[in-house]
JSON list of C-alpha atoms in Angstrom, two decimals:
[
{"chain": "A", "resi": 119, "resn": "MET", "atom": "CA", "xyz": [6.35, -44.73, -89.04]},
{"chain": "A", "resi": 120, "resn": "HIS", "atom": "CA", "xyz": [8.65, -41.97, -87.93]},
{"chain": "A", "resi": 121, "resn": "LYS", "atom": "CA", "xyz": [9.82, -40.76, -84.54]},
{"chain": "A", "resi": 122, "resn": "MET", "atom": "CA", "xyz": [10.05, -37.29, -83.13]},
{"chain": "A", "resi": 123, "resn": "ALA", "atom": "CA", "xyz": [11.54, -35.57, -80.12]},
{"chain": "A", "resi": 124, "resn": "SER", "atom": "CA", "xyz": [9.29, -35.28, -77.11]},
{"chain": "A", "resi": 125, "resn": "GLY", "atom": "CA", "xyz": [6.95, -32.29, -77.33]},
{"chain": "A", "resi": 126, "resn": "LYS", "atom": "CA", "xyz": [4.70, -30.23, -75.11]},
{"chain": "A", "resi": 127, "resn": "LYS", "atom": "CA", "xyz": [1.14, -31.25, -75.77]},
{"chain": "A", "resi": 128, "resn": "ALA", "atom": "CA", "xyz": [-0.33, -28.01, -74.39]},
{"chain": "A", "resi": 129, "resn": "PHE", "atom": "CA", "xyz": [0.90, -26.07, -77.41]},
{"chain": "A", "resi": 130, "resn": "SER", "atom": "CA", "xyz": [-0.16, -28.48, -80.15]},
{"chain": "A", "resi": 131, "resn": "TYR", "atom": "CA", "xyz": [-3.17, -28.00, -82.39]},
{"chain": "A", "resi": 132, "resn": "LEU", "atom": "CA", "xyz": [-4.77, -29.11, -85.63]},
{"chain": "A", "resi": 133, "resn": "GLN", "atom": "CA", "xyz": [-5.11, -26.51, -88.37]},
{"chain": "A", "resi": 134, "resn": "ILE", "atom": "CA", "xyz": [-7.92, -27.13, -90.83]},
{"chain": "A", "resi": 135, "resn": "GLU", "atom": "CA", "xyz": [-7.14, -26.77, -94.53]},
{"chain": "A", "resi": 136, "resn": "GLN", "atom": "CA", "xyz": [-10.50, -28.06, -95.69]},
{"chain": "A", "resi": 137, "resn": "GLY", "atom": "CA", "xyz": [-13.43, -29.93, -94.22]},
{"chain": "A", "resi": 138, "resn": "VAL", "atom": "CA", "xyz": [-17.03, -28.87, -93.70]},
{"chain": "A", "resi": 139, "resn": "PRO", "atom": "CA", "xyz": [-18.15, -27.22, -91.48]},
{"chain": "A", "resi": 140, "resn": "TYR", "atom": "CA", "xyz": [-14.82, -25.58, -90.53]},
{"chain": "A", "resi": 141, "resn": "LYS", "atom": "CA", "xyz": [-13.34, -22.55, -92.23]},
{"chain": "A", "resi": 142, "resn": "LYS", "atom": "CA", "xyz": [-9.86, -22.82, -93.71]},
{"chain": "A", "resi": 143, "resn": "GLY", "atom": "CA", "xyz": [-7.31, -21.83, -91.07]},
{"chain": "A", "resi": 144, "resn": "THR", "atom": "CA", "xyz": [-9.42, -22.86, -88.07]},
{"chain": "A", "resi": 145, "resn": "ARG", "atom": "CA", "xyz": [-7.21, -24.04, -85.22]},
{"chain": "A", "resi": 146, "resn": "ILE", "atom": "CA", "xyz": [-8.40, -26.79, -82.92]},
{"chain": "A", "resi": 147, "resn": "PRO", "atom": "CA", "xyz": [-6.28, -26.95, -79.73]},
{"chain": "A", "resi": 148, "resn": "LEU", "atom": "CA", "xyz": [-5.29, -30.37, -78.47]},
{"chain": "A", "resi": 149, "resn": "ASP", "atom": "CA", "xyz": [-5.93, -29.63, -74.82]},
{"chain": "A", "resi": 150, "resn": "GLY", "atom": "CA", "xyz": [-6.75, -33.16, -73.70]},
{"chain": "A", "resi": 151, "resn": "ASN", "atom": "CA", "xyz": [-5.23, -36.60, -74.15]},
{"chain": "A", "resi": 152, "resn": "THR", "atom": "CA", "xyz": [-7.46, -38.24, -76.79]},
{"chain": "A", "resi": 153, "resn": "PHE", "atom": "CA", "xyz": [-9.57, -36.73, -79.57]},
{"chain": "A", "resi": 154, "resn": "MET", "atom": "CA", "xyz": [-11.96, -38.85, -81.61]},
{"chain": "A", "resi": 155, "resn": "ILE", "atom": "CA", "xyz": [-12.32, -37.57, -85.18]},
{"chain": "A", "resi": 156, "resn": "GLY", "atom": "CA", "xyz": [-15.26, -38.52, -87.35]},
{"chain": "A", "resi": 157, "resn": "ARG", "atom": "CA", "xyz": [-18.86, -37.62, -88.12]},
{"chain": "A", "resi": 158, "resn": "SER", "atom": "CA", "xyz": [-21.36, -36.89, -85.37]},
{"chain": "A", "resi": 159, "resn": "THR", "atom": "CA", "xyz": [-25.02, -37.89, -85.65]},
{"chain": "A", "resi": 160, "resn": "THR", "atom": "CA", "xyz": [-28.04, -37.19, -83.47]},
{"chain": "A", "resi": 161, "resn": "ALA", "atom": "CA", "xyz": [-27.29, -40.37, -81.52]},
{"chain": "A", "resi": 162, "resn": "PHE", "atom": "CA", "xyz": [-23.49, -40.30, -81.56]},
{"chain": "A", "resi": 163, "resn": "SER", "atom": "CA", "xyz": [-20.89, -37.57, -81.15]},
{"chain": "A", "resi": 164, "resn": "VAL", "atom": "CA", "xyz": [-17.14, -37.27, -81.57]},
{"chain": "A", "resi": 165, "resn": "ASP", "atom": "CA", "xyz": [-14.69, -34.63, -80.34]},
{"chain": "A", "resi": 166, "resn": "ILE", "atom": "CA", "xyz": [-13.94, -33.24, -83.81]},
{"chain": "A", "resi": 167, "resn": "SER", "atom": "CA", "xyz": [-16.79, -33.73, -86.27]},
{"chain": "A", "resi": 168, "resn": "PHE", "atom": "CA", "xyz": [-16.95, -33.23, -90.04]},
{"chain": "A", "resi": 169, "resn": "GLY", "atom": "CA", "xyz": [-20.11, -33.10, -92.09]},
{"chain": "A", "resi": 170, "resn": "SER", "atom": "CA", "xyz": [-19.38, -35.27, -95.15]},
{"chain": "A", "resi": 171, "resn": "PHE", "atom": "CA", "xyz": [-20.90, -38.74, -95.30]},
{"chain": "A", "resi": 172, "resn": "LEU", "atom": "CA", "xyz": [-17.59, -39.94, -96.74]},
{"chain": "A", "resi": 173, "resn": "ILE", "atom": "CA", "xyz": [-16.13, -39.47, -93.25]},
{"chain": "A", "resi": 174, "resn": "SER", "atom": "CA", "xyz": [-16.78, -42.48, -91.02]},
{"chain": "A", "resi": 175, "resn": "ARG", "atom": "CA", "xyz": [-18.51, -41.91, -87.70]},
{"chain": "A", "resi": 176, "resn": "LYS", "atom": "CA", "xyz": [-15.39, -43.21, -85.95]},
{"chain": "A", "resi": 177, "resn": "HIS", "atom": "CA", "xyz": [-12.77, -42.34, -88.53]},
{"chain": "A", "resi": 178, "resn": "CYS", "atom": "CA", "xyz": [-9.55, -41.93, -86.55]},
{"chain": "A", "resi": 179, "resn": "TYR", "atom": "CA", "xyz": [-8.22, -40.55, -83.30]},
{"chain": "A", "resi": 180, "resn": "VAL", "atom": "CA", "xyz": [-5.33, -38.37, -82.17]},
{"chain": "A", "resi": 181, "resn": "LYS", "atom": "CA", "xyz": [-3.82, -39.30, -78.81]},
{"chain": "A", "resi": 182, "resn": "TYR", "atom": "CA", "xyz": [-1.05, -38.02, -76.55]},
{"chain": "A", "resi": 183, "resn": "SER", "atom": "CA", "xyz": [1.08, -40.92, -75.30]},
{"chain": "A", "resi": 184, "resn": "ASN", "atom": "CA", "xyz": [4.63, -41.15, -73.97]},
{"chain": "A", "resi": 185, "resn": "SER", "atom": "CA", "xyz": [5.31, -37.46, -74.71]},
{"chain": "A", "resi": 186, "resn": "GLU", "atom": "CA", "xyz": [4.25, -37.86, -78.35]},
{"chain": "A", "resi": 187, "resn": "TRP", "atom": "CA", "xyz": [1.11, -37.22, -80.36]},
{"chain": "A", "resi": 188, "resn": "ILE", "atom": "CA", "xyz": [0.00, -40.21, -82.41]},
{"chain": "A", "resi": 189, "resn": "ILE", "atom": "CA", "xyz": [-2.77, -40.73, -84.95]},
{"chain": "A", "resi": 190, "resn": "SER", "atom": "CA", "xyz": [-4.50, -44.04, -85.61]},
{"chain": "A", "resi": 191, "resn": "ASP", "atom": "CA", "xyz": [-7.15, -45.07, -88.14]},
{"chain": "A", "resi": 192, "resn": "LEU", "atom": "CA", "xyz": [-10.19, -46.81, -86.69]},
{"chain": "A", "resi": 193, "resn": "GLY", "atom": "CA", "xyz": [-11.10, -48.93, -89.68]},
{"chain": "A", "resi": 194, "resn": "SER", "atom": "CA", "xyz": [-12.57, -46.04, -91.64]},
{"chain": "A", "resi": 195, "resn": "LYS", "atom": "CA", "xyz": [-14.19, -46.87, -94.99]},
{"chain": "A", "resi": 196, "resn": "HIS", "atom": "CA", "xyz": [-12.19, -44.37, -97.04]},
{"chain": "A", "resi": 197, "resn": "GLY", "atom": "CA", "xyz": [-8.94, -44.28, -95.12]},
{"chain": "A", "resi": 198, "resn": "THR", "atom": "CA", "xyz": [-6.48, -41.97, -93.38]},
{"chain": "A", "resi": 199, "resn": "ARG", "atom": "CA", "xyz": [-3.19, -40.75, -94.84]},
{"chain": "A", "resi": 200, "resn": "VAL", "atom": "CA", "xyz": [-0.32, -38.72, -93.40]},
{"chain": "A", "resi": 201, "resn": "ASN", "atom": "CA", "xyz": [1.80, -36.90, -95.97]},
{"chain": "A", "resi": 202, "resn": "GLU", "atom": "CA", "xyz": [0.26, -39.14, -98.68]},
{"chain": "A", "resi": 203, "resn": "GLU", "atom": "CA", "xyz": [1.24, -42.30, -96.76]},
{"chain": "A", "resi": 204, "resn": "SER", "atom": "CA", "xyz": [-1.72, -44.55, -95.91]},
{"chain": "A", "resi": 205, "resn": "ILE", "atom": "CA", "xyz": [-2.11, -45.67, -92.31]},
{"chain": "A", "resi": 206, "resn": "ALA", "atom": "CA", "xyz": [-3.22, -49.24, -91.66]},
{"chain": "A", "resi": 207, "resn": "GLU", "atom": "CA", "xyz": [-6.14, -49.82, -89.30]},
{"chain": "A", "resi": 208, "resn": "GLN", "atom": "CA", "xyz": [-5.02, -49.48, -85.65]},
{"chain": "A", "resi": 209, "resn": "GLU", "atom": "CA", "xyz": [-1.47, -48.50, -86.69]},
{"chain": "A", "resi": 210, "resn": "GLU", "atom": "CA", "xyz": [-0.09, -45.82, -84.37]},
{"chain": "A", "resi": 211, "resn": "TYR", "atom": "CA", "xyz": [1.65, -43.16, -86.43]},
{"chain": "A", "resi": 212, "resn": "VAL", "atom": "CA", "xyz": [3.76, -40.63, -84.52]},
{"chain": "A", "resi": 213, "resn": "LEU", "atom": "CA", "xyz": [3.05, -37.08, -85.67]},
{"chain": "A", "resi": 214, "resn": "LYS", "atom": "CA", "xyz": [5.61, -34.35, -86.10]},
{"chain": "A", "resi": 215, "resn": "SER", "atom": "CA", "xyz": [4.91, -30.66, -86.55]},
{"chain": "A", "resi": 216, "resn": "GLY", "atom": "CA", "xyz": [3.85, -29.85, -90.10]},
{"chain": "A", "resi": 217, "resn": "ASP", "atom": "CA", "xyz": [2.47, -33.30, -90.92]},
{"chain": "A", "resi": 218, "resn": "LYS", "atom": "CA", "xyz": [-0.53, -33.14, -93.25]},
{"chain": "A", "resi": 219, "resn": "VAL", "atom": "CA", "xyz": [-3.40, -35.52, -92.46]},
{"chain": "A", "resi": 220, "resn": "ILE", "atom": "CA", "xyz": [-5.79, -36.46, -95.26]},
{"chain": "A", "resi": 221, "resn": "LEU", "atom": "CA", "xyz": [-9.11, -38.20, -94.63]},
{"chain": "A", "resi": 222, "resn": "SER", "atom": "CA", "xyz": [-11.23, -39.88, -97.33]},
{"chain": "A", "resi": 223, "resn": "SER", "atom": "CA", "xyz": [-9.03, -38.92, -100.29]},
{"chain": "A", "resi": 224, "resn": "GLY", "atom": "CA", "xyz": [-9.00, -35.22, -99.44]},
{"chain": "A", "resi": 225, "resn": "ILE", "atom": "CA", "xyz": [-12.55, -34.61, -98.23]},
{"chain": "A", "resi": 226, "resn": "VAL", "atom": "CA", "xyz": [-10.86, -33.44, -95.02]},
{"chain": "A", "resi": 227, "resn": "ILE", "atom": "CA", "xyz": [-7.32, -32.09, -94.77]},
{"chain": "A", "resi": 228, "resn": "PHE", "atom": "CA", "xyz": [-5.63, -30.71, -91.67]},
{"chain": "A", "resi": 229, "resn": "SER", "atom": "CA", "xyz": [-2.12, -30.18, -90.39]},
{"chain": "A", "resi": 230, "resn": "PHE", "atom": "CA", "xyz": [-0.64, -31.08, -87.02]},
{"chain": "A", "resi": 231, "resn": "VAL", "atom": "CA", "xyz": [1.21, -28.11, -85.55]},
{"chain": "A", "resi": 232, "resn": "MET", "atom": "CA", "xyz": [3.49, -27.96, -82.53]},
{"chain": "A", "resi": 233, "resn": "PRO", "atom": "CA", "xyz": [4.62, -24.31, -82.19]},
{"chain": "A", "resi": 234, "resn": "VAL", "atom": "CA", "xyz": [7.92, -23.09, -80.85]},
{"chain": "A", "resi": 235, "resn": "GLU", "atom": "CA", "xyz": [9.02, -23.86, -77.30]},
{"chain": "A", "resi": 236, "resn": "PHE", "atom": "CA", "xyz": [8.70, -21.46, -74.38]},
{"chain": "A", "resi": 237, "resn": "ASP", "atom": "CA", "xyz": [12.26, -20.22, -74.71]},
{"chain": "A", "resi": 238, "resn": "LYS", "atom": "CA", "xyz": [11.94, -19.17, -78.36]},
{"chain": "A", "resi": 239, "resn": "THR", "atom": "CA", "xyz": [11.26, -15.49, -78.94]},
{"chain": "A", "resi": 240, "resn": "LEU", "atom": "CA", "xyz": [8.03, -14.65, -80.75]},
{"chain": "A", "resi": 241, "resn": "ASP", "atom": "CA", "xyz": [7.53, -11.64, -83.00]},
{"chain": "A", "resi": 242, "resn": "PHE", "atom": "CA", "xyz": [5.77, -8.87, -81.13]},
{"chain": "A", "resi": 243, "resn": "ASP", "atom": "CA", "xyz": [2.70, -8.96, -83.36]},
{"chain": "A", "resi": 244, "resn": "ARG", "atom": "CA", "xyz": [2.15, -12.62, -82.55]},
{"chain": "A", "resi": 245, "resn": "THR", "atom": "CA", "xyz": [1.49, -11.96, -78.87]},
{"chain": "A", "resi": 246, "resn": "HIS", "atom": "CA", "xyz": [-0.97, -9.48, -77.44]},
{"chain": "A", "resi": 247, "resn": "SER", "atom": "CA", "xyz": [-0.47, -8.44, -73.83]},
{"chain": "A", "resi": 248, "resn": "ILE", "atom": "CA", "xyz": [-3.27, -6.56, -72.11]},
{"chain": "A", "resi": 249, "resn": "LYS", "atom": "CA", "xyz": [-2.16, -4.43, -69.20]},
{"chain": "A", "resi": 250, "resn": "ILE", "atom": "CA", "xyz": [-4.90, -3.76, -66.70]},
{"chain": "A", "resi": 251, "resn": "GLU", "atom": "CA", "xyz": [-4.96, -1.18, -63.94]},
{"chain": "A", "resi": 252, "resn": "ASP", "atom": "CA", "xyz": [-5.41, -2.78, -60.55]},
{"chain": "A", "resi": 253, "resn": "GLU", "atom": "CA", "xyz": [-5.06, -1.67, -56.97]},
{"chain": "A", "resi": 254, "resn": "LEU", "atom": "CA", "xyz": [-2.78, -4.56, -56.05]},
{"chain": "A", "resi": 255, "resn": "THR", "atom": "CA", "xyz": [0.91, -3.85, -55.56]},
{"chain": "A", "resi": 256, "resn": "PHE", "atom": "CA", "xyz": [2.15, -6.24, -58.25]},
{"chain": "A", "resi": 257, "resn": "ASP", "atom": "CA", "xyz": [1.67, -5.73, -61.99]},
{"chain": "A", "resi": 258, "resn": "PRO", "atom": "CA", "xyz": [-1.16, -8.04, -63.04]},
{"chain": "A", "resi": 259, "resn": "TYR", "atom": "CA", "xyz": [-1.95, -8.78, -66.65]},
{"chain": "A", "resi": 260, "resn": "VAL", "atom": "CA", "xyz": [-3.86, -10.99, -69.03]},
{"chain": "A", "resi": 261, "resn": "ASN", "atom": "CA", "xyz": [-1.98, -12.46, -71.97]},
{"chain": "A", "resi": 262, "resn": "ILE", "atom": "CA", "xyz": [-3.74, -14.02, -74.98]},
{"chain": "A", "resi": 263, "resn": "ASP", "atom": "CA", "xyz": [-1.27, -15.75, -77.28]},
{"chain": "A", "resi": 264, "resn": "LEU", "atom": "CA", "xyz": [-2.99, -16.86, -80.49]},
{"chain": "A", "resi": 265, "resn": "ASP", "atom": "CA", "xyz": [0.11, -18.49, -81.93]},
{"chain": "A", "resi": 266, "resn": "ARG", "atom": "CA", "xyz": [0.54, -20.84, -78.98]},
{"chain": "A", "resi": 267, "resn": "MET", "atom": "CA", "xyz": [-3.18, -20.96, -78.24]},
{"chain": "A", "resi": 268, "resn": "LYS", "atom": "CA", "xyz": [-2.48, -20.00, -74.63]},
{"chain": "A", "resi": 269, "resn": "LEU", "atom": "CA", "xyz": [-4.17, -17.83, -72.02]},
{"chain": "A", "resi": 270, "resn": "LEU", "atom": "CA", "xyz": [-2.25, -16.51, -69.02]},
{"chain": "A", "resi": 271, "resn": "VAL", "atom": "CA", "xyz": [-3.82, -14.65, -66.13]},
{"chain": "A", "resi": 272, "resn": "ASP", "atom": "CA", "xyz": [-1.37, -13.14, -63.66]},
{"chain": "A", "resi": 273, "resn": "ASN", "atom": "CA", "xyz": [1.40, -15.30, -65.14]},
{"chain": "A", "resi": 274, "resn": "GLN", "atom": "CA", "xyz": [-0.62, -18.48, -64.62]},
{"chain": "A", "resi": 275, "resn": "VAL", "atom": "CA", "xyz": [-1.52, -20.66, -67.60]},
{"chain": "A", "resi": 276, "resn": "ILE", "atom": "CA", "xyz": [-5.30, -21.11, -67.67]},
{"chain": "A", "resi": 277, "resn": "SER", "atom": "CA", "xyz": [-6.61, -24.40, -69.01]},
{"chain": "A", "resi": 278, "resn": "LEU", "atom": "CA", "xyz": [-9.33, -24.01, -71.64]},
{"chain": "A", "resi": 279, "resn": "SER", "atom": "CA", "xyz": [-11.43, -26.59, -73.42]},
{"chain": "A", "resi": 280, "resn": "VAL", "atom": "CA", "xyz": [-11.55, -26.65, -77.23]},
{"chain": "A", "resi": 281, "resn": "LYS", "atom": "CA", "xyz": [-14.86, -24.77, -77.23]},
{"chain": "A", "resi": 282, "resn": "GLU", "atom": "CA", "xyz": [-13.70, -22.23, -74.65]},
{"chain": "A", "resi": 283, "resn": "TRP", "atom": "CA", "xyz": [-10.64, -21.42, -76.74]},
{"chain": "A", "resi": 284, "resn": "LEU", "atom": "CA", "xyz": [-12.69, -21.07, -79.94]},
{"chain": "A", "resi": 285, "resn": "PHE", "atom": "CA", "xyz": [-15.05, -18.75, -78.04]},
{"chain": "A", "resi": 286, "resn": "LEU", "atom": "CA", "xyz": [-12.18, -16.61, -76.73]},
{"chain": "A", "resi": 287, "resn": "GLU", "atom": "CA", "xyz": [-10.39, -16.52, -80.10]},
{"chain": "A", "resi": 288, "resn": "THR", "atom": "CA", "xyz": [-13.59, -15.44, -81.85]},
{"chain": "A", "resi": 289, "resn": "LEU", "atom": "CA", "xyz": [-14.05, -12.51, -79.46]},
{"chain": "A", "resi": 290, "resn": "TYR", "atom": "CA", "xyz": [-10.35, -11.62, -79.51]},
{"chain": "A", "resi": 291, "resn": "ARG", "atom": "CA", "xyz": [-10.19, -11.32, -83.30]},
{"chain": "A", "resi": 292, "resn": "ARG", "atom": "CA", "xyz": [-12.95, -8.69, -83.10]},
{"chain": "A", "resi": 293, "resn": "ARG", "atom": "CA", "xyz": [-12.00, -7.28, -79.71]},
{"chain": "A", "resi": 294, "resn": "GLY", "atom": "CA", "xyz": [-13.73, -4.08, -78.75]},
{"chain": "A", "resi": 295, "resn": "LYS", "atom": "CA", "xyz": [-16.70, -4.93, -80.97]},
{"chain": "A", "resi": 296, "resn": "VAL", "atom": "CA", "xyz": [-19.87, -6.87, -80.26]},
{"chain": "A", "resi": 297, "resn": "VAL", "atom": "CA", "xyz": [-19.78, -10.33, -81.85]},
{"chain": "A", "resi": 298, "resn": "SER", "atom": "CA", "xyz": [-23.29, -11.50, -82.64]},
{"chain": "A", "resi": 299, "resn": "TYR", "atom": "CA", "xyz": [-24.73, -14.67, -81.18]},
{"chain": "A", "resi": 300, "resn": "GLU", "atom": "CA", "xyz": [-24.96, -16.19, -84.67]},
{"chain": "A", "resi": 301, "resn": "ASP", "atom": "CA", "xyz": [-21.30, -15.49, -85.45]},
{"chain": "A", "resi": 302, "resn": "ILE", "atom": "CA", "xyz": [-20.29, -17.05, -82.12]},
{"chain": "A", "resi": 303, "resn": "LYS", "atom": "CA", "xyz": [-22.40, -20.14, -82.79]},
{"chain": "A", "resi": 304, "resn": "ARG", "atom": "CA", "xyz": [-20.86, -20.64, -86.24]},
{"chain": "A", "resi": 305, "resn": "ALA", "atom": "CA", "xyz": [-17.31, -20.28, -84.90]},
{"chain": "A", "resi": 306, "resn": "VAL", "atom": "CA", "xyz": [-17.62, -22.32, -81.70]},
{"chain": "A", "resi": 307, "resn": "TRP", "atom": "CA", "xyz": [-20.12, -25.00, -82.72]},
{"chain": "A", "resi": 308, "resn": "PRO", "atom": "CA", "xyz": [-19.66, -25.39, -86.51]},
{"chain": "A", "resi": 309, "resn": "GLU", "atom": "CA", "xyz": [-20.67, -29.05, -86.33]},
{"chain": "A", "resi": 310, "resn": "ARG", "atom": "CA", "xyz": [-24.14, -28.00, -85.16]},
{"chain": "A", "resi": 311, "resn": "TYR", "atom": "CA", "xyz": [-24.71, -25.42, -87.87]},
{"chain": "A", "resi": 312, "resn": "MET", "atom": "CA", "xyz": [-27.17, -26.42, -90.57]},
{"chain": "A", "resi": 313, "resn": "VAL", "atom": "CA", "xyz": [-25.45, -25.11, -93.70]},
{"chain": "A", "resi": 314, "resn": "HIS", "atom": "CA", "xyz": [-28.38, -25.54, -96.09]},
{"chain": "A", "resi": 315, "resn": "ASN", "atom": "CA", "xyz": [-30.90, -23.96, -93.74]},
{"chain": "A", "resi": 316, "resn": "ASN", "atom": "CA", "xyz": [-28.48, -21.25, -92.52]},
{"chain": "A", "resi": 317, "resn": "PHE", "atom": "CA", "xyz": [-29.50, -22.11, -88.97]},
{"chain": "A", "resi": 318, "resn": "SER", "atom": "CA", "xyz": [-27.72, -23.18, -85.78]},
{"chain": "A", "resi": 319, "resn": "VAL", "atom": "CA", "xyz": [-29.28, -25.55, -83.27]},
{"chain": "A", "resi": 320, "resn": "VAL", "atom": "CA", "xyz": [-27.22, -23.97, -80.47]},
{"chain": "A", "resi": 321, "resn": "GLY", "atom": "CA", "xyz": [-29.38, -21.94, -78.09]},
{"chain": "A", "resi": 322, "resn": "PHE", "atom": "CA", "xyz": [-28.66, -18.54, -76.55]},
{"chain": "A", "resi": 323, "resn": "GLU", "atom": "CA", "xyz": [-28.48, -20.16, -73.12]},
{"chain": "A", "resi": 324, "resn": "GLU", "atom": "CA", "xyz": [-25.58, -22.32, -74.27]},
{"chain": "A", "resi": 325, "resn": "VAL", "atom": "CA", "xyz": [-23.67, -19.28, -75.55]},
{"chain": "A", "resi": 326, "resn": "ASN", "atom": "CA", "xyz": [-24.33, -17.40, -72.31]},
{"chain": "A", "resi": 327, "resn": "MET", "atom": "CA", "xyz": [-23.21, -20.39, -70.24]},
{"chain": "A", "resi": 328, "resn": "MET", "atom": "CA", "xyz": [-19.96, -20.60, -72.22]},
{"chain": "A", "resi": 329, "resn": "SER", "atom": "CA", "xyz": [-19.43, -16.87, -71.64]},
{"chain": "A", "resi": 330, "resn": "TYR", "atom": "CA", "xyz": [-20.05, -17.36, -67.91]},
{"chain": "A", "resi": 331, "resn": "ARG", "atom": "CA", "xyz": [-17.57, -20.26, -67.67]},
{"chain": "A", "resi": 332, "resn": "LEU", "atom": "CA", "xyz": [-14.91, -18.28, -69.50]},
{"chain": "A", "resi": 333, "resn": "ARG", "atom": "CA", "xyz": [-15.43, -15.21, -67.31]},
{"chain": "A", "resi": 334, "resn": "LYS", "atom": "CA", "xyz": [-14.87, -17.36, -64.22]},
{"chain": "A", "resi": 335, "resn": "LYS", "atom": "CA", "xyz": [-11.51, -18.43, -65.60]},
{"chain": "A", "resi": 336, "resn": "PHE", "atom": "CA", "xyz": [-10.47, -14.78, -65.93]},
{"chain": "A", "resi": 337, "resn": "GLY", "atom": "CA", "xyz": [-10.93, -14.39, -62.17]},
{"chain": "A", "resi": 338, "resn": "LYS", "atom": "CA", "xyz": [-10.80, -10.76, -61.06]},
{"chain": "A", "resi": 339, "resn": "TYR", "atom": "CA", "xyz": [-10.63, -9.70, -64.72]},
{"chain": "A", "resi": 340, "resn": "SER", "atom": "CA", "xyz": [-13.97, -11.31, -65.54]},
{"chain": "A", "resi": 341, "resn": "LYS", "atom": "CA", "xyz": [-15.43, -7.99, -66.72]},
{"chain": "A", "resi": 342, "resn": "ILE", "atom": "CA", "xyz": [-13.20, -8.22, -69.81]},
{"chain": "A", "resi": 343, "resn": "ILE", "atom": "CA", "xyz": [-15.91, -10.40, -71.34]},
{"chain": "A", "resi": 344, "resn": "LYS", "atom": "CA", "xyz": [-19.35, -8.85, -71.45]},
{"chain": "A", "resi": 345, "resn": "THR", "atom": "CA", "xyz": [-22.69, -10.13, -72.68]},
{"chain": "A", "resi": 346, "resn": "ILE", "atom": "CA", "xyz": [-24.81, -7.61, -74.55]},
{"chain": "A", "resi": 347, "resn": "ARG", "atom": "CA", "xyz": [-28.33, -8.88, -74.06]},
{"chain": "A", "resi": 348, "resn": "GLY", "atom": "CA", "xyz": [-30.11, -9.65, -77.31]},
{"chain": "A", "resi": 349, "resn": "HIS", "atom": "CA", "xyz": [-27.01, -8.97, -79.41]},
{"chain": "A", "resi": 350, "resn": "GLY", "atom": "CA", "xyz": [-23.96, -11.01, -78.46]},
{"chain": "A", "resi": 351, "resn": "CYS", "atom": "CA", "xyz": [-20.68, -10.76, -76.56]},
{"chain": "A", "resi": 352, "resn": "ILE", "atom": "CA", "xyz": [-17.68, -8.45, -76.51]},
{"chain": "A", "resi": 353, "resn": "LEU", "atom": "CA", "xyz": [-14.06, -8.75, -75.39]},
{"chain": "A", "resi": 354, "resn": "ASP", "atom": "CA", "xyz": [-13.71, -5.28, -73.88]},
{"chain": "A", "resi": 355, "resn": "LEU", "atom": "CA", "xyz": [-10.03, -4.36, -73.98]}
]
C-alpha cells in the first residue's frame, strides 16, 4: 500500500478505459464521499454499475477519508487490482493520480485522476469561459471546466451530482446544437440502456427533471439550458 499527499476530492474522477456500458474516456466525477462499484440489478443498485456478470454486485468501493481517496475490495469473486497488484478483501489501498484499477481480470479498467491544483495554469483550450451580458454592475460569468469537472457561476463553485455533470458535459460537447433525448439517456444513464435491444428504460420525464434541476443551479442564467419539446435539450451559448 502506498501513501500520497493530501488531495482535493472535488477535482478527482474516474476515467473509464473499458467496461460496458460506458464509452472509453467517460469521466465519472467523485463528488461525494463513498462510491459503491459493482453490477446493478432490478432489485439492487450501486453508484457506478457495469454490465458484465463477471463483475460482482458489490465489487469494490472508492471512499474519501482523511484527505485521501482509497479503494477497497468487497470480497468480489474475480478480484480487484491496482497497477497489476491484487488487493485483499477489505484492504484499504490509497490511490494516487494515474493509478489504473482493474476489475475481474480486465473486464473493467479505469484510472483514478486528480487534476492539477487551483494555482496551476491550464492551457486556454482546456477551459471555456462564457461571458454573458447582464444589467448588473459587476461582470458575471459562467465557467465550465471539463478538465477539472467544475462549474462556476458568478465565481461560485456549483456542486453537481454525477448524473448532473454527465448531463451538462453531454450538452457542452455539442453546445449550440440540440442533443436528442436518446443521446442524453445513453450518456447520462448508460447502466439503464439495453444494449441488445437498443432501448433505454429512462423516461422523458426523468430527462426533463434533470434539465430542470440543472437549470436551477445556473440561477439567473437558467435560460442557457433549453428543452426542445419532442426533440431534446440544448446548451445555448
